[in-house]
Tab-separated table of N, CA and C in Angstrom:
chain	number	residue	atom	x	y	z
A	1	MET	N	21.116	-16.576	5.259
A	1	MET	CA	19.444	-17.034	5.538
A	1	MET	C	19.333	-15.795	6.192
A	2	SER	N	18.140	-15.013	5.431
A	2	SER	CA	17.708	-12.989	6.163
A	2	SER	C	16.350	-13.440	7.049
A	3	GLU	N	16.390	-12.898	8.365
A	3	GLU	CA	15.389	-13.133	9.131
A	3	GLU	C	14.178	-12.122	8.727
A	4	THR	N	13.051	-13.085	8.416
A	4	THR	CA	11.944	-12.622	7.573
A	4	THR	C	10.716	-12.218	9.150
A	5	THR	N	10.023	-11.059	8.849
A	5	THR	CA	9.550	-10.359	9.690
A	5	THR	C	8.011	-10.933	9.075
A	6	SER	N	7.376	-11.232	10.435
A	6	SER	CA	5.893	-11.602	10.309
A	6	SER	C	5.165	-10.277	9.696
A	7	ILE	N	4.467	-10.843	8.900
A	7	ILE	CA	2.826	-9.130	8.322
A	7	ILE	C	2.020	-9.690	8.636
A	8	THR	N	1.201	-8.868	8.997
A	8	THR	CA	-0.061	-9.706	9.215
A	8	THR	C	-1.456	-8.839	8.870
A	9	ALA	N	-0.503	-7.485	8.132
A	9	ALA	CA	-1.766	-6.338	7.468
A	9	ALA	C	-0.826	-5.635	6.556
A	10	ILE	N	-1.374	-5.186	5.647
A	10	ILE	CA	-0.643	-3.726	4.978
A	10	ILE	C	-0.725	-2.751	5.755
A	11	ASP	N	0.066	-1.683	5.702
A	11	ASP	CA	-0.637	-0.061	6.103
A	11	ASP	C	-1.234	0.984	4.587
A	12	TYR	N	-2.675	1.144	4.830
A	12	TYR	CA	-3.253	1.941	4.117
A	12	TYR	C	-3.821	3.053	4.555
A	13	TYR	N	-3.282	4.301	4.101
A	13	TYR	CA	-3.556	5.337	4.706
A	13	TYR	C	-4.661	6.099	3.203
A	14	TRP	N	-5.597	7.127	3.930
A	14	TRP	CA	-6.578	7.036	2.983
A	14	TRP	C	-7.268	8.652	3.042
A	15	ARG	N	-7.954	8.722	2.669
A	15	ARG	CA	-8.972	10.274	3.321
A	15	ARG	C	-10.555	9.341	2.057
A	16	PRO	N	-11.576	10.597	3.002
A	16	PRO	CA	-12.607	9.993	2.584
A	16	PRO	C	-12.561	11.134	1.211
A	17	GLY	N	-13.553	10.440	0.023
A	17	GLY	CA	-13.940	10.535	-1.321
A	17	GLY	C	-12.997	10.833	-2.103
A	18	CYS	N	-12.234	10.062	-1.498
A	18	CYS	CA	-10.458	9.574	-3.153
A	18	CYS	C	-11.091	8.729	-4.205
A	19	PRO	N	-11.747	9.039	-4.860
A	19	PRO	CA	-10.892	8.023	-6.010
A	19	PRO	C	-10.568	6.764	-5.853
A	20	PHE	N	-9.605	7.293	-5.706
A	20	PHE	CA	-8.562	6.952	-5.986
A	20	PHE	C	-8.212	5.712	-5.453
A	21	CYS	N	-9.170	6.208	-3.692
A	21	CYS	CA	-8.228	5.381	-2.960
A	21	CYS	C	-9.503	4.423	-2.506
A	22	MET	N	-10.551	4.362	-3.212
A	22	MET	CA	-11.598	3.568	-3.062
A	22	MET	C	-11.346	2.389	-4.054
A	23	SER	N	-10.415	2.622	-5.446
A	23	SER	CA	-10.424	2.161	-6.313
A	23	SER	C	-9.797	0.859	-6.038
A	24	LEU	N	-8.649	1.483	-5.144
A	24	LEU	CA	-7.446	0.592	-4.552
A	24	LEU	C	-7.789	-0.067	-3.561
A	25	GLU	N	-8.473	0.340	-2.517
A	25	GLU	CA	-9.103	-0.623	-1.447
A	25	GLU	C	-10.282	-1.442	-2.159
A	26	ARG	N	-10.715	-1.090	-2.915
A	26	ARG	CA	-11.814	-1.678	-3.342
A	26	ARG	C	-11.064	-3.392	-4.428
A	27	GLY	N	-9.844	-2.899	-5.173
A	27	GLY	CA	-9.384	-3.920	-5.326
A	27	GLY	C	-8.416	-4.848	-4.450
A	28	LEU	N	-7.691	-4.362	-3.096
A	28	LEU	CA	-7.150	-4.814	-1.988
A	28	LEU	C	-8.199	-5.987	-1.449
A	29	SER	N	-9.792	-5.037	-1.401
A	29	SER	CA	-9.567	-6.167	-0.359
A	29	SER	C	-11.169	-7.403	-1.273
A	30	LYS	N	-11.253	-6.670	-2.486
A	30	LYS	CA	-11.618	-8.258	-3.675
A	30	LYS	C	-10.710	-9.123	-3.753
A	31	ALA	N	-9.193	-8.728	-2.952
A	31	ALA	CA	-8.416	-9.802	-2.759
A	31	ALA	C	-8.122	-9.830	-2.074
A	32	GLY	N	-8.765	-10.051	-0.732
A	32	GLY	CA	-8.970	-10.258	0.443
A	32	GLY	C	-7.500	-10.481	2.096
A	33	ILE	N	-6.821	-8.911	0.462
A	33	ILE	CA	-5.495	-8.778	2.043
A	33	ILE	C	-6.015	-8.016	2.762
A	34	PRO	N	-5.193	-7.978	4.492
A	34	PRO	CA	-5.878	-7.487	5.494
A	34	PRO	C	-5.049	-6.242	5.510
A	35	MET	N	-5.842	-5.396	5.414
A	35	MET	CA	-5.333	-3.457	6.017
A	35	MET	C	-5.813	-3.387	7.384
A	36	ASN	N	-4.724	-2.625	7.665
A	36	ASN	CA	-4.174	-1.807	8.554
A	36	ASN	C	-5.165	-0.187	8.269
A	37	LYS	N	-5.454	0.668	8.551
A	37	LYS	CA	-6.949	1.465	8.030
A	37	LYS	C	-6.321	3.038	8.660
A	38	PHE	N	-5.883	3.796	7.827
A	38	PHE	CA	-5.305	5.046	8.742
A	38	PHE	C	-6.236	6.331	7.821
A	39	ASN	N	-6.860	6.490	7.347
A	39	ASN	CA	-7.937	8.440	7.551
A	39	ASN	C	-7.060	9.337	7.807
A	40	ILE	N	-5.995	10.141	6.793
A	40	ILE	CA	-5.242	11.242	7.433
A	40	ILE	C	-6.241	12.598	7.823
A	41	TRP	N	-7.123	12.537	7.507
A	41	TRP	CA	-8.357	13.205	8.138
A	41	TRP	C	-8.436	12.753	9.285
A	42	ASP	N	-9.030	11.902	9.800
A	42	ASP	CA	-9.040	12.234	11.235
A	42	ASP	C	-7.816	12.015	12.121
A	43	ASP	N	-6.417	12.011	11.644
A	43	ASP	CA	-5.773	12.119	12.771
A	43	ASP	C	-4.208	12.878	12.100
A	44	PRO	N	-4.172	14.052	12.703
A	44	PRO	CA	-3.109	14.896	12.360
A	44	PRO	C	-1.686	14.306	11.737
A	45	ALA	N	-1.216	13.018	12.788
A	45	ALA	CA	-0.537	11.947	12.894
A	45	ALA	C	0.147	11.125	11.689
A	46	HIS	N	-1.445	10.749	11.129
A	46	HIS	CA	-1.742	10.219	9.614
A	46	HIS	C	-1.036	10.474	8.700
A	47	ALA	N	-1.882	12.176	8.945
A	47	ALA	CA	-1.393	12.826	7.587
A	47	ALA	C	0.124	13.368	7.504
A	48	ALA	N	0.479	13.199	8.854
A	48	ALA	CA	1.956	13.343	8.454
A	48	ALA	C	3.084	12.836	8.342
A	49	THR	N	2.784	11.500	8.532
A	49	THR	CA	3.160	9.947	8.066
A	49	THR	C	3.190	10.052	6.641
A	50	VAL	N	1.972	10.745	5.947
A	50	VAL	CA	1.902	10.467	4.351
A	50	VAL	C	2.979	11.680	3.588
A	51	ARG	N	3.335	12.291	4.630
A	51	ARG	CA	3.861	13.548	4.111
A	51	ARG	C	5.111	13.259	4.016
A	52	SER	N	5.537	12.778	5.357
A	52	SER	CA	6.962	12.394	5.218
A	52	SER	C	7.010	11.839	4.334
A	53	LEU	N	5.819	10.230	3.713
A	53	LEU	CA	6.653	9.641	2.359
A	53	LEU	C	6.890	9.971	0.967
A	54	ALA	N	5.463	11.211	0.980
A	54	ALA	CA	4.948	11.662	-0.468
A	54	ALA	C	5.714	12.874	-0.792
A	55	ASN	N	7.011	13.180	-0.482
A	55	ASN	CA	7.346	14.365	-0.585
A	55	ASN	C	6.601	15.690	-0.818
A	56	GLY	N	6.275	15.695	1.111
A	56	GLY	CA	5.766	16.702	1.866
A	56	GLY	C	3.841	16.867	1.758
A	57	ASN	N	3.658	15.822	0.617
A	57	ASN	CA	2.221	16.143	-0.217
A	57	ASN	C	1.642	14.860	1.132
A	58	GLU	N	-0.477	15.092	0.910
A	58	GLU	CA	-1.014	14.359	0.816
A	58	GLU	C	-1.424	13.383	0.683
A	59	THR	N	-0.552	12.562	-0.631
A	59	THR	CA	-0.742	12.577	-1.564
A	59	THR	C	-1.704	10.603	-1.102
A	60	VAL	N	-2.396	10.506	-1.392
A	60	VAL	CA	-3.562	8.613	-0.044
A	60	VAL	C	-3.919	8.647	-2.036
A	61	PRO	N	-3.982	7.206	-2.385
A	61	PRO	CA	-3.761	6.072	-0.695
A	61	PRO	C	-2.641	6.019	-1.381
A	62	THR	N	-1.897	5.875	-0.026
A	62	THR	CA	-0.741	5.975	0.657
A	62	THR	C	-0.121	4.006	1.004
A	63	VAL	N	-0.112	3.391	0.743
A	63	VAL	CA	0.291	1.827	1.375
A	63	VAL	C	1.884	1.676	2.051
A	64	VAL	N	2.361	0.926	2.693
A	64	VAL	CA	3.314	0.519	3.313
A	64	VAL	C	3.680	-0.770	4.131
A	65	ILE	N	4.534	-1.201	3.387
A	65	ILE	CA	4.649	-3.012	3.504
A	65	ILE	C	6.423	-2.691	4.224
A	66	ASP	N	6.249	-3.860	5.148
A	66	ASP	CA	7.448	-4.512	5.693
A	66	ASP	C	8.527	-2.708	5.070
A	67	GLY	N	8.216	-1.477	5.928
A	67	GLY	CA	9.505	-0.782	5.582
A	67	GLY	C	9.108	-0.010	3.846
A	68	VAL	N	8.984	-0.306	3.066
A	68	VAL	CA	8.482	-0.164	1.743
A	68	VAL	C	7.056	0.561	1.439
A	69	ALA	N	7.275	2.169	1.156
A	69	ALA	CA	6.071	3.078	0.642
A	69	ALA	C	5.660	3.505	-1.186
A	70	MET	N	4.541	3.104	-0.723
A	70	MET	CA	3.780	3.247	-2.338
A	70	MET	C	2.840	4.688	-2.244
A	71	VAL	N	2.998	5.448	-2.723
A	71	VAL	CA	2.165	6.224	-3.332
A	71	VAL	C	1.808	5.981	-4.768
A	72	ASN	N	-0.341	6.195	-4.219
A	72	ASN	CA	-0.602	5.737	-5.416
A	72	ASN	C	-0.925	4.549	-6.286
A	73	PRO	N	-0.566	3.596	-5.489
A	73	PRO	CA	-0.641	2.495	-6.631
A	73	PRO	C	-1.376	1.521	-6.912
A	74	ARG	N	-1.419	0.381	-8.072
A	74	ARG	CA	-2.148	0.013	-8.572
A	74	ARG	C	-2.725	-1.118	-7.873
A	75	ALA	N	-3.389	-1.525	-7.380
A	75	ALA	CA	-3.374	-2.821	-6.256
A	75	ALA	C	-1.988	-4.071	-6.363
A	76	ALA	N	-2.631	-4.302	-8.150
A	76	ALA	CA	-1.265	-5.009	-8.752
A	76	ALA	C	0.032	-4.527	-7.909
A	77	GLU	N	0.161	-3.617	-8.231
A	77	GLU	CA	1.990	-3.532	-7.738
A	77	GLU	C	1.713	-3.978	-5.860
A	78	VAL	N	0.533	-3.440	-5.505
A	78	VAL	CA	0.536	-3.676	-4.226
A	78	VAL	C	0.751	-5.232	-4.004
A	79	LEU	N	0.238	-6.364	-4.656
A	79	LEU	CA	0.188	-7.678	-4.510
A	79	LEU	C	1.604	-7.978	-4.691
A	80	ASP	N	2.274	-6.945	-5.719
A	80	ASP	CA	3.614	-7.482	-6.229
A	80	ASP	C	4.462	-8.110	-4.460
A	81	LEU	N	4.579	-6.376	-4.741
A	81	LEU	CA	5.615	-6.390	-3.535
A	81	LEU	C	5.238	-6.940	-2.188
A	82	LEU	N	4.128	-7.178	-1.936
A	82	LEU	CA	3.477	-8.302	-1.105
A	82	LEU	C	3.795	-9.834	-1.971
A	83	ALA	N	3.989	-10.201	-1.894
A	83	ALA	CA	4.501	-11.459	-2.980
A	83	ALA	C	5.680	-11.768	-1.925
A	84	LYS	N	6.473	-10.658	-2.289
A	84	LYS	CA	8.078	-10.445	-2.014
A	84	LYS	C	7.989	-10.777	-0.505
A	85	LYS	N	7.204	-9.961	0.069
A	85	LYS	CA	7.317	-9.570	1.643
A	85	LYS	C	6.466	-9.877	2.884
A	86	ALA	N	5.358	-10.964	2.113
A	86	ALA	CA	4.450	-11.458	3.037
A	86	ALA	C	3.528	-12.381	1.928
A	87	PRO	N	4.761	-13.917	0.977
A	87	PRO	CA	3.813	-14.304	0.212
A	87	PRO	C	2.717	-15.246	0.809
A	88	GLU	N	2.588	-15.449	2.476
A	88	GLU	CA	0.897	-15.821	3.140
A	88	GLU	C	0.100	-14.926	2.602
A	89	LEU	N	-0.247	-13.558	2.355
A	89	LEU	CA	-1.008	-13.271	2.446
A	89	LEU	C	-1.739	-12.422	1.601
A	90	VAL	N	-1.089	-13.466	0.351
A	90	VAL	CA	-1.340	-13.026	-1.280
A	90	VAL	C	-1.946	-14.836	-1.823
A	91	PRO	N	-3.122	-14.113	-2.613
A	91	PRO	CA	-4.000	-15.098	-2.687
A	91	PRO	C	-3.389	-16.289	-4.315
A	92	ALA	N	-3.673	-17.765	-4.193
A	92	ALA	CA	-2.341	-18.078	-5.067
A	92	ALA	C	-2.946	-18.184	-6.574
A	93	LYS	N	-3.727	-17.399	-6.164
A	93	LYS	CA	-4.370	-17.375	-7.775
A	93	LYS	C	-3.207	-15.775	-8.847
A	94	HIS	N	-3.190	-14.894	-7.450
A	94	HIS	CA	-1.967	-13.743	-7.939
A	94	HIS	C	-0.887	-14.008	-8.746
A	95	LYS	N	-0.786	-14.283	-9.801
A	95	LYS	CA	0.501	-14.548	-10.835
A	95	LYS	C	1.280	-13.012	-10.729
A	96	THR	N	3.297	-12.913	-9.663
A	96	THR	CA	3.591	-11.529	-10.046
A	96	THR	C	3.904	-11.112	-11.461
A	97	SER	N	3.996	-9.705	-11.038
A	97	SER	CA	4.294	-9.342	-12.444
A	97	SER	C	5.833	-9.441	-13.083
A	98	LYS	N	6.458	-9.743	-14.414
A	98	LYS	CA	7.296	-10.270	-15.346
A	98	LYS	C	8.421	-9.389	-14.906
A	99	PRO	N	9.652	-9.581	-14.036
A	99	PRO	CA	10.800	-8.383	-14.917
A	99	PRO	C	10.559	-7.866	-15.368
A	100	GLY	N	10.961	-6.163	-14.970
A	100	GLY	CA	11.316	-5.351	-16.142
A	100	GLY	C	9.578	-4.694	-16.392
A	101	GLY	N	8.687	-5.087	-15.812
A	101	GLY	CA	7.280	-5.201	-15.577
A	101	GLY	C	6.652	-3.641	-16.020
A	102	SER	N	5.570	-3.270	-15.209
A	102	SER	CA	5.108	-1.811	-15.539
A	102	SER	C	6.115	-0.415	-14.770
A	103	GLY	N	6.963	-0.637	-13.760
A	103	GLY	CA	8.054	0.101	-13.298
A	103	GLY	C	7.485	1.208	-12.618
A	104	LYS	N	6.446	1.350	-12.187
A	104	LYS	CA	5.551	2.288	-11.603
A	104	LYS	C	6.078	2.213	-10.079
A	105	LEU	N	6.376	1.148	-9.359
A	105	LEU	CA	6.255	1.125	-7.578
A	105	LEU	C	7.158	2.425	-7.207
A	106	ARG	N	6.629	3.663	-6.693
A	106	ARG	CA	7.003	4.364	-5.974
A	106	ARG	C	7.846	3.668	-4.371
A	107	ARG	N	9.416	3.326	-4.440
A	107	ARG	CA	9.727	2.644	-3.275
A	107	ARG	C	10.503	4.266	-2.952
A	108	LEU	N	9.758	4.848	-1.652
A	108	LEU	CA	10.567	5.967	-0.717
A	108	LEU	C	11.279	5.674	0.135
A	109	PHE	N	11.802	4.628	-0.012
A	109	PHE	CA	12.556	4.303	1.357
A	109	PHE	C	12.259	2.512	2.167
A	110	GLY	N	13.264	2.352	2.638
A	110	GLY	CA	13.590	1.028	2.949
A	110	GLY	C	13.166	-0.203	1.485
A	111	GLY	N	13.583	-1.087	1.385
A	111	GLY	CA	13.725	-1.827	-0.082
A	111	GLY	C	14.207	-3.404	0.827
């Protein structure tokens, strides 16, 4: 039996004016997903975190869930990973992607 980590929110790195950030945040908010939001322009440490996850780039949105980072994911990809890591945070109506789905999940570390 594996030990489970209690996840209460995803870590969501963003910056003002980013249309991809606004789109992802809208999708996750609509699904009721709790987020710890970090504006990379407000804190150099947040920008450094994103650079460490995105091959030296400040690519946002970047999402981290239980040690797994995703750079510029779609809301469905975030929900799929969250369904595996913290199913209690995912709305019942969300169905995970079929095996071999989009293949666009960008796991940069952890797993």
